[in-house]
Coordinates of C-alpha atoms in Angstrom, one line a residue:
M272 CA -20.9 6.0 -16.1
R273 CA -17.8 5.0 -17.3
Y274 CA -17.5 2.3 -14.6
L275 CA -20.7 0.7 -16.0
F276 CA -19.6 0.6 -19.2
I277 CA -16.7 -1.2 -18.3
I278 CA -18.6 -3.8 -16.6
A279 CA -21.1 -4.1 -19.4
I280 CA -18.1 -4.5 -21.9
T281 CA -16.8 -7.4 -19.2
L282 CA -20.1 -9.1 -19.0
F283 CA -20.1 -9.0 -22.9
S284 CA -16.9 -10.7 -22.9
M285 CA -17.9 -13.2 -20.8
Q286 CA -20.7 -14.2 -22.8
S287 CA -18.6 -14.1 -25.7
I288 CA -16.3 -16.8 -24.1
Y289 CA -19.5 -18.7 -23.2
A290 CA -20.6 -18.7 -26.8
Q291 CA -17.6 -19.3 -28.5
Y292 CA -16.0 -22.1 -26.5
G293 CA -19.5 -23.7 -25.4
Y294 CA -19.1 -23.4 -21.8
G295 CA -22.4 -23.9 -19.8
R296 CA -24.8 -26.7 -20.2
G297 CA -25.5 -26.4 -24.3
Y298 CA -23.5 -29.3 -25.1
G299 CA -22.6 -33.0 -23.9
G300 CA -26.3 -34.1 -23.7
Y301 CA -27.5 -31.4 -21.2
G302 CA -30.8 -29.7 -21.8
G303 CA -32.2 -32.0 -24.5
Y304 CA -29.1 -31.7 -27.0
G305 CA -27.5 -34.6 -28.4
R306 CA -29.2 -38.0 -28.6
S307 CA -33.0 -38.0 -28.3
R308 CA -34.3 -39.4 -25.0
M309 CA -37.3 -40.9 -26.6
G310 CA -35.2 -42.4 -29.4
S311 CA -32.9 -44.2 -26.8
M312 CA -36.1 -45.7 -24.9
M313 CA -37.5 -47.0 -28.2
G314 CA -34.5 -49.2 -28.9
A315 CA -32.7 -47.0 -31.5
S316 CA -29.5 -47.9 -32.4
Q317 CA -26.5 -46.8 -30.3
T318 CA -24.1 -45.0 -32.6
P319 CA -21.1 -43.4 -31.2
Q320 CA -21.5 -39.7 -31.2
G321 CA -17.7 -39.0 -32.0
P322 CA -14.9 -37.4 -29.9
T323 CA -16.4 -34.2 -27.9
E324 CA -14.6 -31.3 -28.3
E325 CA -13.0 -30.2 -24.9
P326 CA -13.4 -26.5 -24.1
P327 CA -10.1 -24.4 -24.5
T328 CA -8.1 -24.1 -21.0
A329 CA -7.0 -20.7 -20.0
A330 CA -3.7 -21.2 -21.4
E331 CA -5.1 -21.9 -24.9
I332 CA -7.3 -18.8 -24.8
A333 CA -4.5 -16.4 -23.8
E334 CA -2.3 -17.9 -26.5
E335 CA -4.9 -17.4 -29.1
R336 CA -5.3 -13.8 -28.2
L337 CA -1.7 -12.8 -27.3
P338 CA -0.3 -12.2 -31.0
D339 CA -3.2 -9.4 -31.2
Y340 CA -2.2 -7.8 -28.1
V341 CA 1.5 -7.9 -28.8
A342 CA 0.9 -6.1 -32.5
E343 CA -1.6 -3.7 -30.8
F344 CA 0.6 -2.3 -27.9
E345 CA 4.2 -3.1 -29.5
L346 CA 5.4 -5.2 -26.1
D347 CA 8.6 -6.5 -25.7
P348 CA 9.6 -10.3 -25.1
F349 CA 9.4 -9.7 -20.9
Q350 CA 5.8 -7.5 -21.4
T351 CA 4.7 -10.5 -23.7
E352 CA 5.6 -13.1 -20.8
V353 CA 4.3 -11.0 -18.1
L354 CA 0.9 -10.5 -20.0
R355 CA 0.7 -14.0 -20.7
T356 CA 1.2 -15.0 -17.1
Y357 CA -1.5 -12.4 -15.9
L358 CA -3.8 -13.7 -18.9
E359 CA -4.0 -17.2 -17.8
D360 CA -4.2 -16.5 -14.2
Y361 CA -7.3 -14.1 -15.2
F362 CA -8.9 -16.6 -17.5
N363 CA -8.6 -19.6 -15.0
K364 CA -10.3 -17.5 -12.3
V365 CA -13.1 -16.5 -14.6
M366 CA -13.6 -20.3 -15.6
G367 CA -13.5 -21.3 -12.0
L368 CA -16.2 -18.7 -11.0
Q369 CA -18.3 -19.8 -14.2
K370 CA -18.2 -23.6 -12.9
D371 CA -19.0 -22.7 -9.5
E372 CA -22.8 -23.5 -9.2
T373 CA -22.9 -22.7 -5.3
K374 CA -22.9 -18.7 -5.6
D375 CA -25.8 -16.7 -6.7
A376 CA -25.9 -14.0 -9.5
E377 CA -25.0 -11.0 -7.2
T378 CA -22.0 -12.9 -5.3
M379 CA -20.9 -13.8 -8.8
R380 CA -21.1 -10.4 -10.2
K381 CA -19.1 -8.8 -7.4
D382 CA -16.5 -11.6 -7.5
F383 CA -16.3 -11.0 -11.4
E384 CA -15.8 -7.2 -10.8
R385 CA -13.0 -7.9 -7.9
M386 CA -11.3 -10.1 -10.6
Q387 CA -11.8 -7.6 -13.1
N388 CA -10.1 -4.9 -10.9
E389 CA -7.1 -7.4 -9.7
F390 CA -6.4 -7.7 -13.4
K391 CA -6.4 -4.1 -14.4
A392 CA -4.1 -3.3 -11.5
D393 CA -1.8 -6.2 -12.7
L394 CA -1.8 -4.8 -16.4
K395 CA -0.9 -1.3 -15.0
S396 CA 2.4 -2.6 -14.4
I397 CA 3.2 -3.2 -18.0
L398 CA 0.8 -0.8 -19.7
T399 CA -0.4 2.7 -19.4
E400 CA -4.2 3.5 -18.2
E401 CA -5.2 4.2 -21.6
E402 CA -3.7 0.7 -22.8
V403 CA -5.3 -1.3 -20.0
E404 CA -8.8 0.2 -21.0
K405 CA -8.1 -0.5 -24.4
L406 CA -7.1 -4.2 -23.8
I407 CA -10.1 -4.6 -21.7
A408 CA -12.4 -3.3 -24.5
M409 CA -10.5 -5.3 -27.4
D410 CA -13.3 -7.2 -29.4
F411 CA -12.4 -10.8 -30.3
S412 CA -15.1 -11.7 -32.5
N413 CA -13.9 -13.4 -35.7
S414 CA -14.8 -10.3 -38.0
A415 CA -12.6 -8.1 -35.6
V416 CA -9.7 -10.3 -35.6
R417 CA -9.7 -10.8 -39.4
K418 CA -10.0 -6.9 -39.4
R419 CA -7.3 -6.4 -37.1
K420 CA -4.8 -9.0 -39.0
K421 CA -5.7 -7.6 -42.3
N422 CA -4.7 -4.0 -41.2
R423 CA -1.3 -5.5 -39.9
D424 CA -0.6 -7.2 -43.1
N425 CA -1.0 -4.1 -45.1

């Protein structure tokens, strides 16, 4: 049962990354977003859309989350750098899996579980079992980040 809970949290986290950073096909003119096809066919003016926002890199996501992890687990500088490396590697693998359109859903799920287990094994080199579970379950919604920051400042 605990294993299913961890998988559910992990899948929710992936969805959070999709929603927060716009991965997938919702941006950039896919699926009907952006300029109307009918308008462009009817001779509508071609105004520039402006710069499109690039999704953040794995390094940027790791850098954004690292201060919360350091504060929560009171990591020393060495542990912080090791965690940064683990996070970047993990997020690169997850993003690569998300972009791979050749795999079916079941294969992707199995690959993601394998990556998750490898990530947990890496984390156990610098954190306890309880801290690893807590790190995996941390919420990075805007409200949760604000709440943690407010608690640290008080």
